[in-house]
Short mmCIF file of C-alpha atoms in Angstrom, two decimals:
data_model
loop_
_atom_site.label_atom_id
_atom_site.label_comp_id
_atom_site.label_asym_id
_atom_site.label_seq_id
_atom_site.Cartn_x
_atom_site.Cartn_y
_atom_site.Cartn_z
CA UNK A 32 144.27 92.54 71.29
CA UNK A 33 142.02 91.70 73.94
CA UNK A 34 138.01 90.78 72.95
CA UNK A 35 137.03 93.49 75.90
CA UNK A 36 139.09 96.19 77.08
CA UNK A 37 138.41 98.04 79.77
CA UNK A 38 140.25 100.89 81.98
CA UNK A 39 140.65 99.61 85.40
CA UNK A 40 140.36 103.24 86.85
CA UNK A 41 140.72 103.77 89.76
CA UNK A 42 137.87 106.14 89.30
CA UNK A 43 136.97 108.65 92.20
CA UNK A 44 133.91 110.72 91.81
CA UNK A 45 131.98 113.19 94.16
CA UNK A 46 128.32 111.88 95.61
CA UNK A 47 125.86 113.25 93.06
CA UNK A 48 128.33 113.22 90.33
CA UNK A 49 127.24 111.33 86.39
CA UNK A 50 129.35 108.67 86.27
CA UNK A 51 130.76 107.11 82.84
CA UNK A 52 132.52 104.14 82.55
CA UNK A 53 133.40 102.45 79.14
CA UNK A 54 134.80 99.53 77.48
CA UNK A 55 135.67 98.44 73.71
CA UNK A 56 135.45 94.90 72.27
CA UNK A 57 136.97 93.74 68.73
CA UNK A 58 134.67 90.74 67.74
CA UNK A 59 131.66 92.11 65.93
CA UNK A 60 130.01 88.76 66.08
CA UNK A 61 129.08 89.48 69.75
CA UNK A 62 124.89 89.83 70.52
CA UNK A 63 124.75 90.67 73.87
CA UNK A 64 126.22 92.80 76.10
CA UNK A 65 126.00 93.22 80.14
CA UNK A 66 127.32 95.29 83.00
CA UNK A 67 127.66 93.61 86.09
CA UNK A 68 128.86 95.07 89.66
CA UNK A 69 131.23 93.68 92.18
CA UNK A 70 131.15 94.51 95.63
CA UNK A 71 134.51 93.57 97.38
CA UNK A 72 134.81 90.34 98.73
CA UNK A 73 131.67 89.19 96.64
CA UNK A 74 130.16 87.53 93.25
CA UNK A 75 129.53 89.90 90.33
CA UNK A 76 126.21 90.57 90.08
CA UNK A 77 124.10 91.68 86.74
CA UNK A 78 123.16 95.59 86.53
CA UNK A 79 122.17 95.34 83.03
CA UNK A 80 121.98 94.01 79.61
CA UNK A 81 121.22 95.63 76.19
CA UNK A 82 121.16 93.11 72.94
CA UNK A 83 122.73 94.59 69.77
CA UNK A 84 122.68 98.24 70.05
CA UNK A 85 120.76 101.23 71.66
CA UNK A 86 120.21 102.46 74.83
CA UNK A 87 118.91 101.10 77.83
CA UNK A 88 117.73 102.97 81.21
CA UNK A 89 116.93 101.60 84.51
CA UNK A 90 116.52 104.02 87.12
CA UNK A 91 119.41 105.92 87.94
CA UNK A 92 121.52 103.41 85.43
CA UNK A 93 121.85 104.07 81.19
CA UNK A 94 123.50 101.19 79.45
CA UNK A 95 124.61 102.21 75.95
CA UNK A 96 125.83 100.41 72.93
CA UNK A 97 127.65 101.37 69.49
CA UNK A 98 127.98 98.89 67.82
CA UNK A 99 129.50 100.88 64.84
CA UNK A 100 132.81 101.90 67.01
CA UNK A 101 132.42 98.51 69.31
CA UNK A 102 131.58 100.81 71.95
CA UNK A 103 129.73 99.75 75.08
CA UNK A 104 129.05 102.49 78.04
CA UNK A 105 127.25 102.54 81.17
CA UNK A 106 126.20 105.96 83.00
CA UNK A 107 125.40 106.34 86.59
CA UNK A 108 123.43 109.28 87.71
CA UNK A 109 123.00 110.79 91.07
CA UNK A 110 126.03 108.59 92.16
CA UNK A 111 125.89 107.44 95.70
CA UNK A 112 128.42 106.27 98.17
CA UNK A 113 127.11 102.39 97.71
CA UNK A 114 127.63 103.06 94.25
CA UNK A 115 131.49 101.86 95.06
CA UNK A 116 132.15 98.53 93.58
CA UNK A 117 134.09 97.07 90.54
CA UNK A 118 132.52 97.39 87.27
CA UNK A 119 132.93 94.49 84.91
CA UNK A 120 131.38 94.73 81.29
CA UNK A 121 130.99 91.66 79.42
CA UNK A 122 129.65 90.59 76.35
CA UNK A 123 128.37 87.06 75.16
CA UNK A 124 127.71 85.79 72.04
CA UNK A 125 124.19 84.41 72.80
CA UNK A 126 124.86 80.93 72.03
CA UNK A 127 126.16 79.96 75.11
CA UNK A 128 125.12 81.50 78.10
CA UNK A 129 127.78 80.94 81.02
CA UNK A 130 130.30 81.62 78.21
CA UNK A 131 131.13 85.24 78.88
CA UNK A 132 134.52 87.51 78.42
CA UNK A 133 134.74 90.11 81.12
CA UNK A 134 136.55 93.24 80.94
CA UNK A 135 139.71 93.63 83.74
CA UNK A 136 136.67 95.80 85.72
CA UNK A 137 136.92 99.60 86.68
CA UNK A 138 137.01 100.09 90.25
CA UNK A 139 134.94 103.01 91.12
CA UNK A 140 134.39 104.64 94.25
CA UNK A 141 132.12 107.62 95.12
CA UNK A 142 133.24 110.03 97.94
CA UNK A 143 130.66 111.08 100.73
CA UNK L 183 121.90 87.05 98.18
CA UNK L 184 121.48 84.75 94.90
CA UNK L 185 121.40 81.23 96.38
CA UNK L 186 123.96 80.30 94.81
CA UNK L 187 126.78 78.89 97.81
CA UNK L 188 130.42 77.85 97.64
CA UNK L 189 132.54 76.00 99.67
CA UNK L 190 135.54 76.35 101.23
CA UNK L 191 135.20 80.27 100.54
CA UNK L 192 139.20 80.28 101.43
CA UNK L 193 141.87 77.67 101.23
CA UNK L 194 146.01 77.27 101.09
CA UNK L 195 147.69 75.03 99.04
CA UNK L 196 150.61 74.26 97.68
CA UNK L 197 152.14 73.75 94.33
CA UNK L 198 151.52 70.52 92.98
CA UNK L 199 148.61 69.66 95.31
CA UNK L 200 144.73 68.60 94.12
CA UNK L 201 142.23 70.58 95.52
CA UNK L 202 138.10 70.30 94.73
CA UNK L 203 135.87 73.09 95.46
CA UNK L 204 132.05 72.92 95.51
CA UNK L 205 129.01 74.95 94.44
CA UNK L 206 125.08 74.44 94.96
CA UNK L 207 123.23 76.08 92.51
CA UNK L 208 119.88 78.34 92.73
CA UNK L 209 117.02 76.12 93.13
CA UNK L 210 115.56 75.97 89.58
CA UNK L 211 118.97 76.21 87.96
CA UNK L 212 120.03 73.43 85.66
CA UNK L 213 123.25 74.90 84.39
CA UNK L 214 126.55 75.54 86.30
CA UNK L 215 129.57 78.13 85.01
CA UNK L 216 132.81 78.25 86.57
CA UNK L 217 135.35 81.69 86.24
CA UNK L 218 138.41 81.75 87.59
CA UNK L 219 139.02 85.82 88.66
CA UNK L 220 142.90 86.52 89.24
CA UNK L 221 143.46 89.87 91.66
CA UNK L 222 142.95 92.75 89.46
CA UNK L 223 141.33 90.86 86.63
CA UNK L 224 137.96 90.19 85.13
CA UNK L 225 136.48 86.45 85.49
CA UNK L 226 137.57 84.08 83.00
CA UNK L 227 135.55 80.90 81.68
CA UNK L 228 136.74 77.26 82.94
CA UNK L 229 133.96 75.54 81.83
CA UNK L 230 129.93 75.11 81.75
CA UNK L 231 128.13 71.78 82.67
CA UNK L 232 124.60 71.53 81.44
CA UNK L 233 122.92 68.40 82.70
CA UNK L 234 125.59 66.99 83.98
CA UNK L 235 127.35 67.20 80.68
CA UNK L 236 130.22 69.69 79.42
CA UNK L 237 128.54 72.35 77.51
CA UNK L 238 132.12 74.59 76.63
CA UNK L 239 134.80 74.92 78.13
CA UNK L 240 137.54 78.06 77.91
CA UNK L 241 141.25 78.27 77.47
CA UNK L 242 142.12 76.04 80.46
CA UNK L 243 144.21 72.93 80.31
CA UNK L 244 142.83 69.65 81.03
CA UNK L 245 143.94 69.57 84.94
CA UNK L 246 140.87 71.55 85.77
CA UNK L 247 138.27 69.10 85.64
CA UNK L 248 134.60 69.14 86.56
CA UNK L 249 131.25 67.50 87.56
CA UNK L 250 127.67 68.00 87.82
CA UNK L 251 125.50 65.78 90.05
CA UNK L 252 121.74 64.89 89.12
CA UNK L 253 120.68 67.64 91.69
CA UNK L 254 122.79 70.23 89.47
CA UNK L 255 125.20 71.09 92.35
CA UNK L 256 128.92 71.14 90.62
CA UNK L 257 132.69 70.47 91.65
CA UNK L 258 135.80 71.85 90.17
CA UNK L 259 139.19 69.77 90.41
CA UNK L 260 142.22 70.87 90.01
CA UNK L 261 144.88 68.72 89.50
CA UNK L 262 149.03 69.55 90.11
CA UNK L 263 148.41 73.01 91.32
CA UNK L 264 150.86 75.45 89.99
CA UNK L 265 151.44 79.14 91.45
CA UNK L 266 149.24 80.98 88.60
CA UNK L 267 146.24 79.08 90.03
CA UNK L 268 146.38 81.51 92.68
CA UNK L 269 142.93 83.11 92.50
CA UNK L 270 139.39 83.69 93.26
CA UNK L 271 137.35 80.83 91.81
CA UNK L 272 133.55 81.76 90.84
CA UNK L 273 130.61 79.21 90.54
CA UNK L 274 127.32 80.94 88.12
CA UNK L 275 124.14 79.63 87.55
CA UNK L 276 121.73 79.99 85.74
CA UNK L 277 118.30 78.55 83.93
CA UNK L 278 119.09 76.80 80.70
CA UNK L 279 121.81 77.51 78.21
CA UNK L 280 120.70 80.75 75.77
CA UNK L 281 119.22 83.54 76.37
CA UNK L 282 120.43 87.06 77.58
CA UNK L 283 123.18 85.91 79.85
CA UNK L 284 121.98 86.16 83.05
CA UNK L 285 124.12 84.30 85.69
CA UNK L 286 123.73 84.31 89.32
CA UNK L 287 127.52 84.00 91.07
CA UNK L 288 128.12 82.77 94.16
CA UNK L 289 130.71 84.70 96.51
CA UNK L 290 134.02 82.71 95.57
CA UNK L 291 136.25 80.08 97.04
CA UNK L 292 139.50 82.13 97.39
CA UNK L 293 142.46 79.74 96.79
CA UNK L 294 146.42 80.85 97.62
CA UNK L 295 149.02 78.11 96.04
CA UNK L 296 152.24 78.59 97.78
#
């Protein structure tokens, strides 16, 4: 089993639609957890992060952890066109801060 | 844009070649990650240099080598290229080694083995 599973989609949404994408992890040793987007042909970059579990809400973004079903979600509201990207969820132990396992990414894309 | 730049941002090789890509870090940044990010896949952890030193390195076999010079810019070798090693390389960096995870990635050398 993988440390972070995550569907690669592809997921195709209306413009205004919620979005909800979702990944699992096994290790319960992990502290933090963090979304980051990638825009073709570019670096990931970070959306968010939430440490341990709860909710956490930037703008139009809600990043959510369980960590009692290993459960890590982020919503998008209000989803835009330039919303499209990959959508990589990762989680780090704390330790070691370039050490992160990435999900596979969902590729999501948000129709004018 | 992050500040963080790699070079070449593509190359062709082939199998059983050496190739060495580069990465300049964000000003500020003492600490250098490198994923390797197969088509279709997540990134994957090489290795970290902090200070010029190896600070953890991932599930990669000893051909993939690295450095950090004294102005915390990086390289990645790797030696005897094989087909697999087909994929988009990632340099991150970031401000010392804890913390919340933030890493700033630059845009990827893209490498093809033939």
């Amino acid at each position: 089993q993988k440390e972070v599973e995550q569907d690669p989609g592809p997921l195709s949404v209306p413009e205004g639609a919620i979005v909800s994408l979702n990944c699992t992890y096994s290790n319960s040793a992990f502290q933090y957890f963090m979304w980051y987007r990638q825009y073709s042909r570019k670096g990931p970059e970070l959306l968010m992060y939430t440490y341990s579990s709860g909710n956490k809400e930037d703008g139009r973004f809600t990043a959510q952890v369980d960590k009692s079903s290993k459960y890590i979600s982020l919503f998008i509201r209000d989803s835009q066109p330039s919303d499209s990207a990959t959508y990589l969820c990762a989680r780090s132990y704390g330790g070691s801060q370039g050490n992160l396992i990435f999900g596979k990414g969902t590729k999501l894309s948000v129709k004018p | 844009e992050t500040g963080v730049t790699q070079s070449p941002t593509h190359l062709i090789k082939t199998r059983g070649q050496q190739v060495t890509l580069r990465c300049s870090s964000q000003s500020g940044h003492n600490t250098v990650s490198w994923y390797q990010q197969a088509l279709g896949q997540g990134p994957q952890f090489i290795f970290q240099y902090y200070r010029e030193e190896e600070n953890g390195r991932g599930n990669f076999p000893p051909r993939f080598s690295g450095l950090q010079f004294p102005n915390y810019s990086s390289e990645l070798n790797v030696n005897a290229l094989e087909l697999d090693d087909s994929a988009l390389y990632l340099c991150a960096s970031s401000s010392g080694t804890g913390g919340t995870g933030e890493l700033f990635f630059g845009e990827g050398s893209r490498l093809t083995v033939l």
